PDB file of C-alpha atoms in Angstrom:
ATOM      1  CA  UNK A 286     -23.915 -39.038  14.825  1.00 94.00           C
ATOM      2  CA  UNK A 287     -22.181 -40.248  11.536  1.00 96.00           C
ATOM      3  CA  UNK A 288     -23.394 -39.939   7.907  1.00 98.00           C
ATOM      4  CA  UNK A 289     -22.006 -43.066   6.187  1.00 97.00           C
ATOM      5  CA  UNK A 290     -21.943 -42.416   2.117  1.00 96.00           C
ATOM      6  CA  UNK A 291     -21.793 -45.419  -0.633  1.00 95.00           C
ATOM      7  CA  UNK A 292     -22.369 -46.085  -4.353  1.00 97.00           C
ATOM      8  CA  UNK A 293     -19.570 -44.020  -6.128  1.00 95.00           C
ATOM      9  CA  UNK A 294     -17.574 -45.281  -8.554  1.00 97.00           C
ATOM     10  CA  UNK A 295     -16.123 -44.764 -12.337  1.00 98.00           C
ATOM     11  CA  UNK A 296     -18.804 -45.291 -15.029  1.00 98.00           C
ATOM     12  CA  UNK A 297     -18.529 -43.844 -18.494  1.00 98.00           C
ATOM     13  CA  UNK A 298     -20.725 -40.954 -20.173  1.00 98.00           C
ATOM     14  CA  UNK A 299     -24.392 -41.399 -20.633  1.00 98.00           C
ATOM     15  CA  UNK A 300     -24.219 -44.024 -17.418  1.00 98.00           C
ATOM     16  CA  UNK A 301     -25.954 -43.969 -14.146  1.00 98.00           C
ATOM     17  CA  UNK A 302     -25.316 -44.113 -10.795  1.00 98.00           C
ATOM     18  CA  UNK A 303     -27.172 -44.262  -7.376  1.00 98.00           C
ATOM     19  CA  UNK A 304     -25.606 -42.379  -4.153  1.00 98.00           C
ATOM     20  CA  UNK A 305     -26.773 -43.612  -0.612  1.00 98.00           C
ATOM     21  CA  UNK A 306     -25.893 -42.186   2.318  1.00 98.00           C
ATOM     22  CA  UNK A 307     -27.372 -43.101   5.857  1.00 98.00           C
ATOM     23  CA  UNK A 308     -27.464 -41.384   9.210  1.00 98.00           C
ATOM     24  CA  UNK A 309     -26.283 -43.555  12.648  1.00 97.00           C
ATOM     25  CA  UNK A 310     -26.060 -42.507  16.064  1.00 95.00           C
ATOM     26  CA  UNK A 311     -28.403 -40.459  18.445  1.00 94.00           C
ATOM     27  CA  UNK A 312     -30.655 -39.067  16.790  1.00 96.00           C
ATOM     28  CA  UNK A 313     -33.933 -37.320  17.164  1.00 95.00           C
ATOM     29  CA  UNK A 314     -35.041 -35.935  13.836  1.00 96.00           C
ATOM     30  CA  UNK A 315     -33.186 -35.346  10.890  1.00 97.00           C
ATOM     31  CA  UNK A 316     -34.290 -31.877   8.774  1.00 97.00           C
ATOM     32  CA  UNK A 317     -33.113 -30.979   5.639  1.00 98.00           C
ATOM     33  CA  UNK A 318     -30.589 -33.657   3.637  1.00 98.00           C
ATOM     34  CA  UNK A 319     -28.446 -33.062   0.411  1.00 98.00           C
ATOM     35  CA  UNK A 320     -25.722 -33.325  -1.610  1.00 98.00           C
ATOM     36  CA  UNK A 321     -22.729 -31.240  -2.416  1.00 98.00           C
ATOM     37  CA  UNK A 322     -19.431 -31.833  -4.959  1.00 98.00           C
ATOM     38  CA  UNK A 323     -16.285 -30.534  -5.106  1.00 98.00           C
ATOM     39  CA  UNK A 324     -14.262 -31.398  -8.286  1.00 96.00           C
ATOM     40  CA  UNK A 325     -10.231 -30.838  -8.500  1.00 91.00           C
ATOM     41  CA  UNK A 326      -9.539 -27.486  -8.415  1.00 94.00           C
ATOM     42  CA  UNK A 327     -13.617 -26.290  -7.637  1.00 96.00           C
ATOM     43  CA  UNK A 328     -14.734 -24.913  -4.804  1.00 97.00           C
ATOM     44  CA  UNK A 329     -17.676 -27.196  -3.094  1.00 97.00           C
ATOM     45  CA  UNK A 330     -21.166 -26.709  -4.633  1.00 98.00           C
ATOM     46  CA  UNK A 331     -24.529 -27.787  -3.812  1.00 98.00           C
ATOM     47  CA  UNK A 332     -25.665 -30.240  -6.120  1.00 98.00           C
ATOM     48  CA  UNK A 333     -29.416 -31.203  -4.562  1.00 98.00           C
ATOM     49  CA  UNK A 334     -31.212 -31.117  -1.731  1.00 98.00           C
ATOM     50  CA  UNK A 335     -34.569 -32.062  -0.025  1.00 98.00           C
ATOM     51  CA  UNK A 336     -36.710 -31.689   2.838  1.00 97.00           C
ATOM     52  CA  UNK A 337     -38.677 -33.947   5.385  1.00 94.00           C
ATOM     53  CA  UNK A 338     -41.754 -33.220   3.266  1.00 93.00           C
ATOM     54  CA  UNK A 339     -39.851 -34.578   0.238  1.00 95.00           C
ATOM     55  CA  UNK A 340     -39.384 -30.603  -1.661  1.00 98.00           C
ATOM     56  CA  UNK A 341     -36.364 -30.533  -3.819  1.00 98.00           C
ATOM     57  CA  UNK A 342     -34.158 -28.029  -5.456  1.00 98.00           C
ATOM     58  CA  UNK A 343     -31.183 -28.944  -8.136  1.00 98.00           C
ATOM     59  CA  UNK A 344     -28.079 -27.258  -9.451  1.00 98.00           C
ATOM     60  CA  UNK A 345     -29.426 -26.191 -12.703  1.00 98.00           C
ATOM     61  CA  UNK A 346     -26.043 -28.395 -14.055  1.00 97.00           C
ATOM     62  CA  UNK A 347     -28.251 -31.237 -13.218  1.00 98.00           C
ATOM     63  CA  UNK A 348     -31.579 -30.902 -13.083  1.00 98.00           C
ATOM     64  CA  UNK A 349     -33.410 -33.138 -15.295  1.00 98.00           C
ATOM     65  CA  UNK A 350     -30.348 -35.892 -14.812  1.00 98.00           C
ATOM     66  CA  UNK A 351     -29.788 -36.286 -11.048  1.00 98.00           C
ATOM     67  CA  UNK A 352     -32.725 -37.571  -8.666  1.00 98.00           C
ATOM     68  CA  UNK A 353     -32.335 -36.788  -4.765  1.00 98.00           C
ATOM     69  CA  UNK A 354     -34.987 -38.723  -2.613  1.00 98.00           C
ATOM     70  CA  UNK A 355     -34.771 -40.036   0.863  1.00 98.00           C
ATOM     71  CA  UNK A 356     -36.299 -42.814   3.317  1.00 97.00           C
ATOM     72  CA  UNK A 357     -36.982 -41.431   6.913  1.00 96.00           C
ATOM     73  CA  UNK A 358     -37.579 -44.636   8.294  1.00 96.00           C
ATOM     74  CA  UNK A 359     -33.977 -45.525   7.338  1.00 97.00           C
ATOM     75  CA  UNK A 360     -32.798 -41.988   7.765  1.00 97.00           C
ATOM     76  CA  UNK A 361     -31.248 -42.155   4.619  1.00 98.00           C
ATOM     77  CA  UNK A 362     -30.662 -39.971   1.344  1.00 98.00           C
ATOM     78  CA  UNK A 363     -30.275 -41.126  -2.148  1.00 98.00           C
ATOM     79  CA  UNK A 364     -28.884 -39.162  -5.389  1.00 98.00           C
ATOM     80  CA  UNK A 365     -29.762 -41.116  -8.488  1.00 98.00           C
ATOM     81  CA  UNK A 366     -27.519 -39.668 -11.110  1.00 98.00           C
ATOM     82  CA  UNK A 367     -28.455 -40.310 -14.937  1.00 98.00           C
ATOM     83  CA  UNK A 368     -27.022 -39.422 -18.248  1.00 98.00           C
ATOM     84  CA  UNK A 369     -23.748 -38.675 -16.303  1.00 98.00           C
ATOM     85  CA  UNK A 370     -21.029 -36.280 -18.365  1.00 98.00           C
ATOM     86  CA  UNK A 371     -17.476 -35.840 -17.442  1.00 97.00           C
ATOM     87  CA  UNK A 372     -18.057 -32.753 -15.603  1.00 97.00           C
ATOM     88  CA  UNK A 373     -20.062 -34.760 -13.036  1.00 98.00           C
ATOM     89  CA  UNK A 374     -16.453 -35.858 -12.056  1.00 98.00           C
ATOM     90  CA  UNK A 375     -16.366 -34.876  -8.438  1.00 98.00           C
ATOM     91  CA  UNK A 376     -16.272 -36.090  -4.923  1.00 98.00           C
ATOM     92  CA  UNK A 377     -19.956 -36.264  -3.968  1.00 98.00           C
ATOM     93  CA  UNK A 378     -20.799 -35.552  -0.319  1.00 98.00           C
ATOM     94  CA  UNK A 379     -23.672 -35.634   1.861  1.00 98.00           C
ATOM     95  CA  UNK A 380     -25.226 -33.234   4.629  1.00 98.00           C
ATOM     96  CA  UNK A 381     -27.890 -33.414   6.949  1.00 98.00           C
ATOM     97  CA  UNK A 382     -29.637 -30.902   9.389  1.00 98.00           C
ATOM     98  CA  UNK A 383     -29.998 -33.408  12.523  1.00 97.00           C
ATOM     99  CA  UNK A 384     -31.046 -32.649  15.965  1.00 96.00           C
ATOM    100  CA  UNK A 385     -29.572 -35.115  18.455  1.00 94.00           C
ATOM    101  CA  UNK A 386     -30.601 -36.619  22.052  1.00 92.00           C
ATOM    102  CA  UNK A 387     -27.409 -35.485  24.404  1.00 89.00           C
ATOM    103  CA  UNK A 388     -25.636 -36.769  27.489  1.00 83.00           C
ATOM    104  CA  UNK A 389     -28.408 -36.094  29.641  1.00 84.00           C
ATOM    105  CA  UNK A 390     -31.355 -36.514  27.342  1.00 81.00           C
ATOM    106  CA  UNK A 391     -32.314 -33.736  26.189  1.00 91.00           C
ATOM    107  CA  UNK A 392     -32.237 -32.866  22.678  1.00 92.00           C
ATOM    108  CA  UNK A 393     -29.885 -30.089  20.562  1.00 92.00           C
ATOM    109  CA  UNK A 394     -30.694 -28.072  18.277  1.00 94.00           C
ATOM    110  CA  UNK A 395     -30.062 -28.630  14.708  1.00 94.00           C
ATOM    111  CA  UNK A 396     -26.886 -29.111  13.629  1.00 96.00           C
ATOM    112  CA  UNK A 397     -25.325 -29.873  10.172  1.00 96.00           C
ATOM    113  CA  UNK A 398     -23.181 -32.998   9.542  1.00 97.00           C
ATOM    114  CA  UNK A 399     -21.436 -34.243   6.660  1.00 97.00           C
ATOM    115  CA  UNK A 400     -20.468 -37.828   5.517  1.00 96.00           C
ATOM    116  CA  UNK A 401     -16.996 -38.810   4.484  1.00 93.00           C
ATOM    117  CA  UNK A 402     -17.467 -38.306   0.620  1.00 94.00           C
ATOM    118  CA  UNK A 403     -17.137 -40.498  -2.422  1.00 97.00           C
ATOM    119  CA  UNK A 404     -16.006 -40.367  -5.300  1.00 98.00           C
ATOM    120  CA  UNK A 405     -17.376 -40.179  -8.859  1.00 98.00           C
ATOM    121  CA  UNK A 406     -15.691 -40.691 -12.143  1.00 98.00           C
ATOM    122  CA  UNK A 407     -17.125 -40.262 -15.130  1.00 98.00           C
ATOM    123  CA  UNK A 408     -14.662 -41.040 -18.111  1.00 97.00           C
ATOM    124  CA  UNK A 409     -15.489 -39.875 -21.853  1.00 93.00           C
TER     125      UNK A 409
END
């Protein structure tokens, strides 16, 4: 199972940018999905996150600006980040809660993965 993430890049304040980040492999089902950061010198914090149903929860640093959604079909997360400021400079990383099919078919339990990160720069 891999988490593949796209769509950072270095934009200037007040601009937007759109985070994908899509799950490959074996899989069964895929639970809960998010999206951490972890800026220079910062610890790694949770940033957004949802649920199969589609429930949400936000850093309060970005709620109102930041948009996490996801397509099941495509087993795929999105962050849609608006009105960015420079202290949304960070690499951005994804996690999901998948359960995979193993060697001999059965399936594991669920098991949290994370994708390889990408970068966001948001200049003054």
């Amino acid at each position: 199972v891999q988490l593949q993430a796209s769509g950072g890049g270095l934009v200037q304040a007040g601009g937007s940018l759109t985070l994908s980040c899509a799950a490959s492999g074996s899989i069964f089902e895929i639970h809960n999905m998010g999206w951490y950061r972890q800026a220079p010198g910062k610890q790694r914090e949770v940033v957004a996150s949802i649920t199969v149903g589609g429930i949400t929860n936000y850093a309060g640093s970005v709620k109102g600006r930041f948009t996490i959604s996801r397509d099941n079909a495509k087993n795929t997360v999105y962050l849609q980040m608006n009105h960015l400021k420079p202290e949304d400079t960070a690499v951005y990383y994804c996690t999901a809660q998948i359960r995979r099919y193993c060697d001999d078919s059965s399936v594991g339990p669920p098991r949290d993965h994370w994708g390889q990160g990408t970068q966001v720069t948001v200049s003054s």
